[in-house]
Short mmCIF file of C-alpha atoms in Angstrom, two decimals:
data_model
loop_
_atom_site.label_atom_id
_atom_site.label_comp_id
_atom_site.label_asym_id
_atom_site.label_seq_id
_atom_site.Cartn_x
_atom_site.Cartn_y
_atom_site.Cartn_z
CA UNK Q 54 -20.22 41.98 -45.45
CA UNK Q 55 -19.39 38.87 -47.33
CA UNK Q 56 -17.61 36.04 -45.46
CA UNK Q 57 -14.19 36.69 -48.16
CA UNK Q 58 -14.33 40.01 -46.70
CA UNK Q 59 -14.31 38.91 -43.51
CA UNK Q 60 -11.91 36.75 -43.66
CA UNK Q 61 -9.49 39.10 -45.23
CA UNK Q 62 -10.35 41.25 -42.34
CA UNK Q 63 -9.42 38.16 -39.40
CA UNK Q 64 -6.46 37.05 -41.62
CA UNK Q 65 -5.10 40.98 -41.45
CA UNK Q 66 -6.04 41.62 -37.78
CA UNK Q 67 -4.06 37.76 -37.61
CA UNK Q 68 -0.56 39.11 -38.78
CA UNK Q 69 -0.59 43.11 -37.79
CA UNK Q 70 2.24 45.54 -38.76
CA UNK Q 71 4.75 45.05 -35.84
CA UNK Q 72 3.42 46.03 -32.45
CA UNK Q 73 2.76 44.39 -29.38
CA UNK Q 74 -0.24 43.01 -30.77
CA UNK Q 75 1.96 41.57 -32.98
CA UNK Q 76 3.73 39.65 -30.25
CA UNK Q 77 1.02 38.69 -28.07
CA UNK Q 78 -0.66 36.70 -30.81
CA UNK Q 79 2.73 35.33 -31.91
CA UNK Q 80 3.18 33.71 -27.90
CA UNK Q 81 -0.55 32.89 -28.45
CA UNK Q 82 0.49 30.71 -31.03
CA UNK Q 83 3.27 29.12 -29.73
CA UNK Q 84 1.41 28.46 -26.64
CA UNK Q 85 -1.22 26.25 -27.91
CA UNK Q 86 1.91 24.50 -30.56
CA UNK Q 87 3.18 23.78 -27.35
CA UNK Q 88 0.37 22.66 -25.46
CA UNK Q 89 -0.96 20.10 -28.73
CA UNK Q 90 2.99 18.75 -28.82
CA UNK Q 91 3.06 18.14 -25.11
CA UNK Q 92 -0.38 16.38 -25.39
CA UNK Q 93 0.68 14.19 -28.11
CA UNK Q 94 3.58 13.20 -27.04
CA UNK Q 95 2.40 12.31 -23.62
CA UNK Q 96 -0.13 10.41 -25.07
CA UNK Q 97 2.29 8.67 -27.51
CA UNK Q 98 4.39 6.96 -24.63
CA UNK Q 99 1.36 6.31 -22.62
CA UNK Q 100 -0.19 4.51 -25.57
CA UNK Q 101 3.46 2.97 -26.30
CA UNK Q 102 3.47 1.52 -22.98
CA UNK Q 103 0.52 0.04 -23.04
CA UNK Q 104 1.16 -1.74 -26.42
CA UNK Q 105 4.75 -3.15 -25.57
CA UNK Q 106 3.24 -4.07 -22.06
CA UNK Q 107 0.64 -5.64 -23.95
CA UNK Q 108 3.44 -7.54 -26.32
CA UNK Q 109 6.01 -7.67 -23.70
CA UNK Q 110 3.38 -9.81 -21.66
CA UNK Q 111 1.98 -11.91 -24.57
CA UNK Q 112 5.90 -12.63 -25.33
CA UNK Q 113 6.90 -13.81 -22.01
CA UNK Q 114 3.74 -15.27 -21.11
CA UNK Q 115 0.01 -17.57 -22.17
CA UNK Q 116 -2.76 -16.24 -23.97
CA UNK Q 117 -4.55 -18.09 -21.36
CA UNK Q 118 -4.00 -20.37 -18.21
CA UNK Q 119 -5.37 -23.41 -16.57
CA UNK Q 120 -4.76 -23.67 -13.11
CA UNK Q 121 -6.52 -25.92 -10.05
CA UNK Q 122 -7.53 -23.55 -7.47
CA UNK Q 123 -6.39 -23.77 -4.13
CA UNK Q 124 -8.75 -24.27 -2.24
CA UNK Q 125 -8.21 -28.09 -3.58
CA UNK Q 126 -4.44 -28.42 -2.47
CA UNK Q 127 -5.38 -30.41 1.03
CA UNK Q 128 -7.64 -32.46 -1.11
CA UNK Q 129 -5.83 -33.81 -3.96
CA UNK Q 130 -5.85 -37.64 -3.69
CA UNK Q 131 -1.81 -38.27 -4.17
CA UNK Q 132 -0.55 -35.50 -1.94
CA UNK Q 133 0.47 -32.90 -4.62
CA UNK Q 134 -2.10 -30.25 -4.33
CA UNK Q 135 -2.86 -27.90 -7.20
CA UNK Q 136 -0.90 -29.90 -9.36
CA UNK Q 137 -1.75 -31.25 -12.68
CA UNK Q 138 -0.35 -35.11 -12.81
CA UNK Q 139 1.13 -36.72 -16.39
CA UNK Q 140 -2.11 -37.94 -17.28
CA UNK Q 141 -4.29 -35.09 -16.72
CA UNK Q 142 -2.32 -32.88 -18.15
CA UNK Q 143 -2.06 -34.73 -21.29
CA UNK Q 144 -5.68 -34.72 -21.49
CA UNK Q 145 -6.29 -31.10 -20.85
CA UNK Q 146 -3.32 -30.38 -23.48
CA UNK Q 147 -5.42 -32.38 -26.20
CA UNK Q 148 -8.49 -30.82 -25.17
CA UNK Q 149 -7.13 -27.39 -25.96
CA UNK Q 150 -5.91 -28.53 -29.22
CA UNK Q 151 -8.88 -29.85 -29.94
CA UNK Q 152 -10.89 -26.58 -29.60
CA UNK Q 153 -7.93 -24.78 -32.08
CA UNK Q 154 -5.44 -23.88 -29.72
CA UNK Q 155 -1.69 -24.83 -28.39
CA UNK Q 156 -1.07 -26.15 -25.11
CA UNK Q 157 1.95 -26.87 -22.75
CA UNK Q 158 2.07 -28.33 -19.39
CA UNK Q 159 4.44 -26.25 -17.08
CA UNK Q 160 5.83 -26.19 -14.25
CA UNK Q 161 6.20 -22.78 -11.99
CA UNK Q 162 7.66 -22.04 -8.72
CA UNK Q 163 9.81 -20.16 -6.86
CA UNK Q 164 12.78 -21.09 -5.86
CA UNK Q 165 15.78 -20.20 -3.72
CA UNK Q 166 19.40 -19.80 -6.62
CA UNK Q 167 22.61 -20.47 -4.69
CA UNK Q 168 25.66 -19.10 -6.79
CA UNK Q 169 28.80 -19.82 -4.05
CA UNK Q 170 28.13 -18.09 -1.28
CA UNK Q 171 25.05 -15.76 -2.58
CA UNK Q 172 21.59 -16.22 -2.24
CA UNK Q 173 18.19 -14.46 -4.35
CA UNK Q 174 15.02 -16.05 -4.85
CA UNK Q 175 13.83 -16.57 -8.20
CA UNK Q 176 10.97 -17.75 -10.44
CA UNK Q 177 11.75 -20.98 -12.10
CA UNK Q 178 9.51 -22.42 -15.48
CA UNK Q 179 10.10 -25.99 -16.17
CA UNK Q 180 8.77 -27.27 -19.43
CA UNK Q 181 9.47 -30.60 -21.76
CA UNK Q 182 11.90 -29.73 -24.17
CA UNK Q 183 10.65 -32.19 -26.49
CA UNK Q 184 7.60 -31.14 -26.48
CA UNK Q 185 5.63 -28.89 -28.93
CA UNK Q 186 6.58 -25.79 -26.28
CA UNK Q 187 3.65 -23.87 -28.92
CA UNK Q 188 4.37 -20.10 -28.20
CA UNK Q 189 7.05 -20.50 -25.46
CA UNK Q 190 9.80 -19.40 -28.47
CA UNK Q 191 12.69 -19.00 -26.10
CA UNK Q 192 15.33 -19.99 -29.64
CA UNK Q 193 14.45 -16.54 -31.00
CA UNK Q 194 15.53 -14.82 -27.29
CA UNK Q 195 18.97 -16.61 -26.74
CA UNK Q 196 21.50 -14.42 -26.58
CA UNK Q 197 24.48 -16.21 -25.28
CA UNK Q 198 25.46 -20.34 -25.74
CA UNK Q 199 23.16 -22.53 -27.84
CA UNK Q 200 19.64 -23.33 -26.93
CA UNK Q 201 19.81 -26.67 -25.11
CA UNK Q 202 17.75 -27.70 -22.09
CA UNK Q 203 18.44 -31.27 -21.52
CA UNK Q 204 18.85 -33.01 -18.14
CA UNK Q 205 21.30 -31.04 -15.48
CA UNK Q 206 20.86 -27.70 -17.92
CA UNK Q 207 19.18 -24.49 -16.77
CA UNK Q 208 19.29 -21.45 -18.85
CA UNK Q 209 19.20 -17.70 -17.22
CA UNK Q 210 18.86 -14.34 -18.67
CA UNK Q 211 21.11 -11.89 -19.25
CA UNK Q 212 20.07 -10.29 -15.99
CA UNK Q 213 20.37 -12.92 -13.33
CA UNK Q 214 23.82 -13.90 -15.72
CA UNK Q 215 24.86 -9.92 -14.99
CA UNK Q 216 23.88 -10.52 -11.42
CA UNK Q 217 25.78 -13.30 -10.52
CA UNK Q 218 28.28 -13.50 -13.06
CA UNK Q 219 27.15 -16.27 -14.95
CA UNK Q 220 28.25 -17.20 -18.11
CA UNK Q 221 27.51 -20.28 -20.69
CA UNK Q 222 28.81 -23.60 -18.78
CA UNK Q 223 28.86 -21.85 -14.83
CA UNK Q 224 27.19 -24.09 -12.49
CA UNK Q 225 24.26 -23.02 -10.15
CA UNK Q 226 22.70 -24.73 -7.07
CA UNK Q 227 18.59 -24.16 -6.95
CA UNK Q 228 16.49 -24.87 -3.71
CA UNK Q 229 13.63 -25.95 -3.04
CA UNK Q 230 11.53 -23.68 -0.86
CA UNK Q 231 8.78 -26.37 0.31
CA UNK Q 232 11.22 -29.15 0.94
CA UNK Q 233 13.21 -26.36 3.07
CA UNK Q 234 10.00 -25.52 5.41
CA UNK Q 235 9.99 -29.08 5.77
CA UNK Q 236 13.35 -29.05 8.12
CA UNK Q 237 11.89 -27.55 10.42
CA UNK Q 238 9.08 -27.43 12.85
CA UNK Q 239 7.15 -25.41 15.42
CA UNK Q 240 7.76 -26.84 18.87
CA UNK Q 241 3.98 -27.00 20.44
CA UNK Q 242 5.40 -26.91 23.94
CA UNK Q 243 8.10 -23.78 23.47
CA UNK Q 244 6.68 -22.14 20.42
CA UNK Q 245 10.41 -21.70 19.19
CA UNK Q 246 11.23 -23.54 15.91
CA UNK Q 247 13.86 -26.72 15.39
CA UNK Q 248 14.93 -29.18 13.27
CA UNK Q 249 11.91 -31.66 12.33
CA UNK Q 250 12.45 -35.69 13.34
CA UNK Q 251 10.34 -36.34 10.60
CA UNK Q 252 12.25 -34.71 7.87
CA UNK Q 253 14.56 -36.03 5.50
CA UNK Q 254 17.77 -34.17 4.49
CA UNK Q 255 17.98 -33.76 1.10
CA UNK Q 256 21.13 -32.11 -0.95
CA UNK Q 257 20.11 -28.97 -3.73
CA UNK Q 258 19.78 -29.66 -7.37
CA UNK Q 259 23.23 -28.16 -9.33
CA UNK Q 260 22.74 -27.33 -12.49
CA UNK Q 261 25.26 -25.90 -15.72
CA UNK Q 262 24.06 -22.99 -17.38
CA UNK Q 263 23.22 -23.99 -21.10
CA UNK Q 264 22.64 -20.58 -22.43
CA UNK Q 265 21.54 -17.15 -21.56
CA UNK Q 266 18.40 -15.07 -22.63
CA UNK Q 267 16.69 -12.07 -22.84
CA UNK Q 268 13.02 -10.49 -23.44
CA UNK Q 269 14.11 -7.16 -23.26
CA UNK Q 270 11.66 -7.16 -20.15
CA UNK Q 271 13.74 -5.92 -16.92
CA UNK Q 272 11.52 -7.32 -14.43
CA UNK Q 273 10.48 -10.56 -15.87
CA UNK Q 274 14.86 -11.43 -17.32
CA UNK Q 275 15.39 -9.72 -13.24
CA UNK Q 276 13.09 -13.43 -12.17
CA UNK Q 277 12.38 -15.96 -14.36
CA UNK Q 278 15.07 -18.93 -15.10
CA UNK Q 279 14.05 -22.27 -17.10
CA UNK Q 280 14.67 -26.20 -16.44
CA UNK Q 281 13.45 -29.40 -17.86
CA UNK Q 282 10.30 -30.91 -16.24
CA UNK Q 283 11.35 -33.72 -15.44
CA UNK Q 284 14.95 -32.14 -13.15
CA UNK Q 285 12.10 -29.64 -11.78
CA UNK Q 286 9.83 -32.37 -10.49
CA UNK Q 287 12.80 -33.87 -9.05
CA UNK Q 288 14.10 -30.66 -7.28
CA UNK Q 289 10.73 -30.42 -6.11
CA UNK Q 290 9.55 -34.11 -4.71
CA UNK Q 291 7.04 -34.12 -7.44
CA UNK Q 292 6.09 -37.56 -9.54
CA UNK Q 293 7.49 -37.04 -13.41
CA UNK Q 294 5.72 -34.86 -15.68
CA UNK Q 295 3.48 -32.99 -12.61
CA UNK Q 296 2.91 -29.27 -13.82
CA UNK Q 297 1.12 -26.51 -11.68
CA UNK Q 298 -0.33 -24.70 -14.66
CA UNK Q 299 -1.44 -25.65 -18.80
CA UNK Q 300 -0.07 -22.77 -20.67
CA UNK Q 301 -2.68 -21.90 -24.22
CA UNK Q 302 -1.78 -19.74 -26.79
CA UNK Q 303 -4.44 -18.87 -29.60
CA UNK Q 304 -4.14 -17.37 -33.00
CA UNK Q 305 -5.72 -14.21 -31.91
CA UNK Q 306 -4.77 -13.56 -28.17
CA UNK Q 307 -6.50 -9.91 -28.01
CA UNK Q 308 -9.99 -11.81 -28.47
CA UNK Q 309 -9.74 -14.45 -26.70
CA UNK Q 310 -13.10 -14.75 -25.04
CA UNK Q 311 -14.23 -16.25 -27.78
CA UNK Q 312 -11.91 -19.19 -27.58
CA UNK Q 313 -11.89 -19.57 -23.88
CA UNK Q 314 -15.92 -19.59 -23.38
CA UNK Q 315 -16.00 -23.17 -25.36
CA UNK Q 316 -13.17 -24.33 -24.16
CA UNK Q 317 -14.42 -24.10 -20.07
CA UNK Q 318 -17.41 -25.50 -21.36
CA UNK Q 319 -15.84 -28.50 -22.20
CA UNK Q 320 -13.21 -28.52 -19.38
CA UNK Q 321 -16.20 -28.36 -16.90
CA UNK Q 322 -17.33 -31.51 -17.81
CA UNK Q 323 -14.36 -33.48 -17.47
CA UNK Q 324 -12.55 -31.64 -15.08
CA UNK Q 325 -14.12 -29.98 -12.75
CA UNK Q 326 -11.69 -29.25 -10.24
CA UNK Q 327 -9.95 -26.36 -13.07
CA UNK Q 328 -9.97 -22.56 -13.84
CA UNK Q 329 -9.17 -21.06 -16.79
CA UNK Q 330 -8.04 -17.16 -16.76
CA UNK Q 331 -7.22 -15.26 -19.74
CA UNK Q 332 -3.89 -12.92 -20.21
CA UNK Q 333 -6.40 -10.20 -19.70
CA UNK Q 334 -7.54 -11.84 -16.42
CA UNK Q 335 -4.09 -12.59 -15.21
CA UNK Q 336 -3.09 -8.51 -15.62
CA UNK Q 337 -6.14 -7.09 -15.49
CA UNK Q 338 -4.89 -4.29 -12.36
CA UNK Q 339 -2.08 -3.16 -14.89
CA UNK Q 340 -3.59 -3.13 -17.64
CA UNK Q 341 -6.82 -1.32 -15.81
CA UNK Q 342 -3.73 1.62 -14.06
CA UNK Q 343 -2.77 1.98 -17.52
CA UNK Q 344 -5.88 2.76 -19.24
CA UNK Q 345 -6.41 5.46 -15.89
CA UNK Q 346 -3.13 7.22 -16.33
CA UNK Q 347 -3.78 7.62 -20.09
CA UNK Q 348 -7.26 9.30 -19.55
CA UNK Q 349 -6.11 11.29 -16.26
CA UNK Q 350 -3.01 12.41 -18.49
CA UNK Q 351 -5.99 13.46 -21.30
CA UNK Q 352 -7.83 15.40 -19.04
CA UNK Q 353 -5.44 17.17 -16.97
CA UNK Q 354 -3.03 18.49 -20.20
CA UNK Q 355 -5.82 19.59 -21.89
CA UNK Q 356 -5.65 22.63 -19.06
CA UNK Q 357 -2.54 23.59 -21.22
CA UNK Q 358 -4.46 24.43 -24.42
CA UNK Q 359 -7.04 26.14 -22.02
CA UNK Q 360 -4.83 27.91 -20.84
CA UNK Q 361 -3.70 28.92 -24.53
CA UNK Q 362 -7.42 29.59 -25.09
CA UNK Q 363 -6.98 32.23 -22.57
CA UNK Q 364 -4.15 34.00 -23.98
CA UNK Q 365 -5.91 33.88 -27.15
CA UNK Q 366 -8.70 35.77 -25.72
CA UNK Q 367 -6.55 38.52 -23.86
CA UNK Q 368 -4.91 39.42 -27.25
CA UNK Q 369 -8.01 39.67 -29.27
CA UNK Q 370 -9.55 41.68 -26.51
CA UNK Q 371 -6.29 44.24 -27.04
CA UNK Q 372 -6.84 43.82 -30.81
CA UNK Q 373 -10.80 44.98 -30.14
CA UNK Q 374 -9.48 47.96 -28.46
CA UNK Q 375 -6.99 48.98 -30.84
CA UNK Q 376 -9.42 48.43 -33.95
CA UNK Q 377 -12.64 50.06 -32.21
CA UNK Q 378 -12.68 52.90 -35.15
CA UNK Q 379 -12.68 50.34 -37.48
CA UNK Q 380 -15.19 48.35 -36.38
CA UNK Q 381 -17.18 51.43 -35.61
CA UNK Q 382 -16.41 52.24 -39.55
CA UNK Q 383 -17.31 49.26 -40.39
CA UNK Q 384 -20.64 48.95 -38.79
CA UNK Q 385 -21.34 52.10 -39.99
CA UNK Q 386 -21.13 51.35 -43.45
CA UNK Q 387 -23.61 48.54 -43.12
CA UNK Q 388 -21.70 45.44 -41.51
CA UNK Q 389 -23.54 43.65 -38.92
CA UNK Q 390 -23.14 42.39 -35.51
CA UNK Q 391 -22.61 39.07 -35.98
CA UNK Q 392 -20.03 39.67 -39.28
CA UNK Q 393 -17.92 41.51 -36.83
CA UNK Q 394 -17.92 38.58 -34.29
CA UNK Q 395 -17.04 36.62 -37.16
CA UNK Q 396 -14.34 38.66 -38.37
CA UNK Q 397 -13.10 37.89 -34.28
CA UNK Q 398 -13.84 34.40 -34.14
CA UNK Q 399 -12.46 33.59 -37.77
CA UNK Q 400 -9.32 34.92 -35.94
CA UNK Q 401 -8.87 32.88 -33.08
CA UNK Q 402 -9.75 29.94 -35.48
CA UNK Q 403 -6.89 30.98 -37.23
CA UNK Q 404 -4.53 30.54 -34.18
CA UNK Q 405 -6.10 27.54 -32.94
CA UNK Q 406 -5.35 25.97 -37.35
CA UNK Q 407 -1.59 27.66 -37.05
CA UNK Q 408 -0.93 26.78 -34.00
CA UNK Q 409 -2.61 22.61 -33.62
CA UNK Q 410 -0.84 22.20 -37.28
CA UNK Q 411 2.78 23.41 -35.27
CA UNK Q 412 2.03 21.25 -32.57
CA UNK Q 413 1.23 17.88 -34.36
CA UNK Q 414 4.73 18.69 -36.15
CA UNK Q 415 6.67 19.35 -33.12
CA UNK Q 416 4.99 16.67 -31.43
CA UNK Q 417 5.72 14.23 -34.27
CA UNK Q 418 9.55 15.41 -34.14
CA UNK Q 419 9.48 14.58 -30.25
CA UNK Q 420 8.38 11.05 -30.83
CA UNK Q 421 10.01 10.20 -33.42
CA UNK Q 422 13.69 11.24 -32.46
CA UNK Q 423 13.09 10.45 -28.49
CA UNK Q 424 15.47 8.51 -28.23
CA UNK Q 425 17.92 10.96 -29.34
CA UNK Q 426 16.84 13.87 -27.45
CA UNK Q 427 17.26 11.45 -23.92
CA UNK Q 428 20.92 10.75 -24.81
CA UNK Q 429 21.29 13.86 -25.44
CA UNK Q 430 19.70 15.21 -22.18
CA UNK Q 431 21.53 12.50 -20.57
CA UNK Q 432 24.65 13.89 -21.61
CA UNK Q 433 24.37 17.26 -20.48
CA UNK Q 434 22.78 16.34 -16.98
CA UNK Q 435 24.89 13.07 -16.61
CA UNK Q 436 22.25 11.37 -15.38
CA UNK Q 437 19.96 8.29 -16.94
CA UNK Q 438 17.13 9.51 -17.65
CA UNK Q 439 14.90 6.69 -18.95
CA UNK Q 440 16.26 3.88 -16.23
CA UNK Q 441 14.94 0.30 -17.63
CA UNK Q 442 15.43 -1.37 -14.03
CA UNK Q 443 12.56 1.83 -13.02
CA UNK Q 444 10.22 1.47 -16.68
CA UNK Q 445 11.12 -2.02 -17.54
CA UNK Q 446 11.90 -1.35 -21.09
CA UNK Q 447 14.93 -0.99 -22.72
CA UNK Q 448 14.19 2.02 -24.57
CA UNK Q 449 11.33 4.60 -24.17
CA UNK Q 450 8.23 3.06 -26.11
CA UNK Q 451 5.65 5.49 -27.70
CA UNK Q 452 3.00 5.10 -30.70
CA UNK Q 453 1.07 7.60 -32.14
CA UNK Q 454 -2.48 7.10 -32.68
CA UNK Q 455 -3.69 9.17 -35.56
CA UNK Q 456 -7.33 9.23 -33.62
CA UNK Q 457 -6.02 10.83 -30.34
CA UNK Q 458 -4.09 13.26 -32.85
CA UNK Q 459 -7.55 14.06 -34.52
CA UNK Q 460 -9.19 14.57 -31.32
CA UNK Q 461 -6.90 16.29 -29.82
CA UNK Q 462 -6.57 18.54 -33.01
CA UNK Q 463 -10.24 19.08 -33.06
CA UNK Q 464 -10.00 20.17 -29.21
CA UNK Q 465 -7.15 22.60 -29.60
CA UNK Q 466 -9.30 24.31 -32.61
CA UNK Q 467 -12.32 24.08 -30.74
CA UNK Q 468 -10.96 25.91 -27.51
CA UNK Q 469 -8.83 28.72 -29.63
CA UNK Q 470 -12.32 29.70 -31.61
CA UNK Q 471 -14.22 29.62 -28.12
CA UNK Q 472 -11.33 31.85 -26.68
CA UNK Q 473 -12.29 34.32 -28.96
CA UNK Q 474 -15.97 34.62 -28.23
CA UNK Q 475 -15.73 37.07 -25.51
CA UNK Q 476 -13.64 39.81 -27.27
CA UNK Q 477 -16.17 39.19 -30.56
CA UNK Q 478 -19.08 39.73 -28.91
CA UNK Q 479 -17.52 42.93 -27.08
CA UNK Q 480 -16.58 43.92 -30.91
CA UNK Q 481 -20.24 43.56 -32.24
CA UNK Q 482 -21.87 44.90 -29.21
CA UNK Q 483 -20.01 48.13 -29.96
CA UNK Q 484 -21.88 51.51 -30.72
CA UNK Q 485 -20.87 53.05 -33.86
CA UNK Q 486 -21.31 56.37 -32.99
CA UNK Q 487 -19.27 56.12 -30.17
CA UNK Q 488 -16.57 53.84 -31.45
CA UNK Q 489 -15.95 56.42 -34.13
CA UNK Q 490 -15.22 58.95 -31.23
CA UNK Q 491 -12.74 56.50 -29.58
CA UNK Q 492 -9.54 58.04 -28.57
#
């Protein structure tokens, strides 16, 4: 029997006159389209969050920084451990620029934001506006006022503004946390704590809100505020221009190892006392519980097109029963074993090429109109179903990538042809003689 023949033959026993055979290959097919769309899309807004987490955190953060470690904050000579002083940041900044790079000294702690009567600790940057602040682009991010962040100016995002009621020209008290601890003390004799005799009383920096911002990044706008250097040393009891970290940005941030291993070269020669981490360093765990989700979320929805694989199987089994005179016919007349299990296996190919092809379609549709099919689900259940204070995003992200589609194309196919091995081989193993007796 020659292979046209016998794929007219699959292609027939593919679309039979309607019957229930009919059916049961028609919800075999729409089984696996389902199973490929559900893959694909899950994988499309797993792989989406990993690439806006990816920009989100090169956006609102360093390629790289440079840090003193702690264990050297009782031994810095001037009191300030862990700190980077005027000078030595200056020369670490030209050291980076040297090797190709941008640099800013900054400042980051937290800090205790006083708005009237409430109270919520915060993150605060502090930076030198007239600085080069490299890739720190907060102009492109302001959404309210004017950028401005000269002396007695802070600016907020749109968050914390939300939060508190903020708007362009409110005024805001910030704390100092480590000058607070210093109040107090830990009576040796009672245990119990009081007000320190060695302390000085000092008043909280007030500040006018210069303009508002957002990264479209709930839990980093939900933190992070931003001062001048010089107000934050003061709020903190720092010397002028101290910074805790060196913030780098490079050209090409996703290979960065190749910039950094020079540049700690160099740094370990003239300062010691440094570390330098990478962005990939700094959120390694997230990016690491990312990369796990995505392949656990792989594995365990491929179960779905098994599953389709099974259904594939039970309805050429029912075809093998209903065409055992044919087959017997046909073997009689010369076909062979193994053209009759390809006759059976051309057919579940067939469902597995029908059925991937509807999948990567509907699957395609989901992603692309996602955000549409949320409001509308939203509407009907009155609920919000994509939360950004829960995913951190403002909308649901998801990208497609054309080599998960291909794989998980060649899966589906693969796993609708093996489906069909079983009933094939029961279709060649078949005695003429007695298949032509069938009743």
């Amino acid at each position: 029997m020659s292979v046209r023949t016998e794929c007219f033959l699959a292609w027939r026993y593919f679309k039979p006159k309607r019957s229930a055979v009919s059916v049961i290959t028609l919800i075999s097919v729409i089984g696996v389209i389902l199973g490929v769309a559900v893959l694909i899309v899950v994988l499309a807004v797993m792989t989406g969050f990993t690439d806006q987490t990816k920009i989100k955190l090169l956006e609102t953060g360093s390629h790289a920084q440079i840090r003193k470690p702690t264990r050297h904050y009782s031994t810095n000579p001037r009191g300030n451990a862990g700190v980077f002083f005027s000078e030595e940041a200056e020369d670490v900044v030209n050291i980076v620029k040297q090797n190709g790079g941008r640099a800013l000294p900054v400042l980051v702690s937290p800090v205790l934001l006083q708005v009237k009567e409430a109270f919520n600790p915060k993150v605060l940057a502090a930076f030198d506006p007239d600085m080069d602040t490299a890739g720190l682009d907060l102009k492109s991010v302001v959404k309210q006022g004017e950028y401005s962040l000269g002396r007695g100016e802070i600016a907020v995002s749109q968050v914390i503004a939300s939060e508190f009621g903020l708007t362009v020209g409110s005024k805001v008290l910030l704390h100092s946390p480590s000058r607070l601890a210093k109040l107090i003390e830990r009576n040796p004799e009672t245990g119990r704590y009081q007000i320190s005799d060695k302390s000085d009383y000092y008043l909280p920096g007030e500040y006018t809100v210069s303009f508002i911002f957002s990264f479209d990044k709930y839990d980093y706008d939900r933190d992070i505020m931003f001062l001048s250097l010089d107000d934050a040393d003061q709020l903190f009891g720092l010397d002028w221009g101290c910074a805790t970290h060196v913030y780098v940005w490079v050209d090409d941030p996703f290979h960065i190892d190749s910039f950094l291993t020079p540049l700690r070269d160099r740094l370990s020669k003239s300062h010691p006392d440094v570390m330098v981490y990478s962005w990939k360093q700094l959120n390694g765990q997230l990016l690491s519980v990312l990369a796990v989700e995505k392949n656990m979320m792989f594995f365990l929805l491929v179960f779905i097109v098994l599953v389709a694989a099974f259904s594939i199987a039970n309805t050429l089994i029912t075809t093998v029963i209903q065409k055992t005179k044919e087959v017997g016919l046909l073997k009689s007349m010369g076909a062979g074993s193994f053209s009759i299990m390809r006759v059976f296996i051309m057919q579940g190919f067939f469902v597995g090429i029908i059925g991937t092809a509807g999948g990567v379609f509907l699957g395609w549709l989901v992603v692309v109109f996602r955000m549409n099919i949320l409001y509308a689900m939203r509407a009907i259940t009155g609920q919000e179903i994509f939360p950004k204070e829960l995913y951190l995003f403002s909308e649901l992200p998801a990208h497609i990538v054309w080599g998960d589609v291909a794989l998980i194309s060649v899966i589906s196919i693969l796993l609708c042809t093996c489906g069909a091995l079983v009933p094939a081989i029961r279709a060649a193993n078949l005695d003429p003689a007695k298949a032509l007796r069938y009743e």
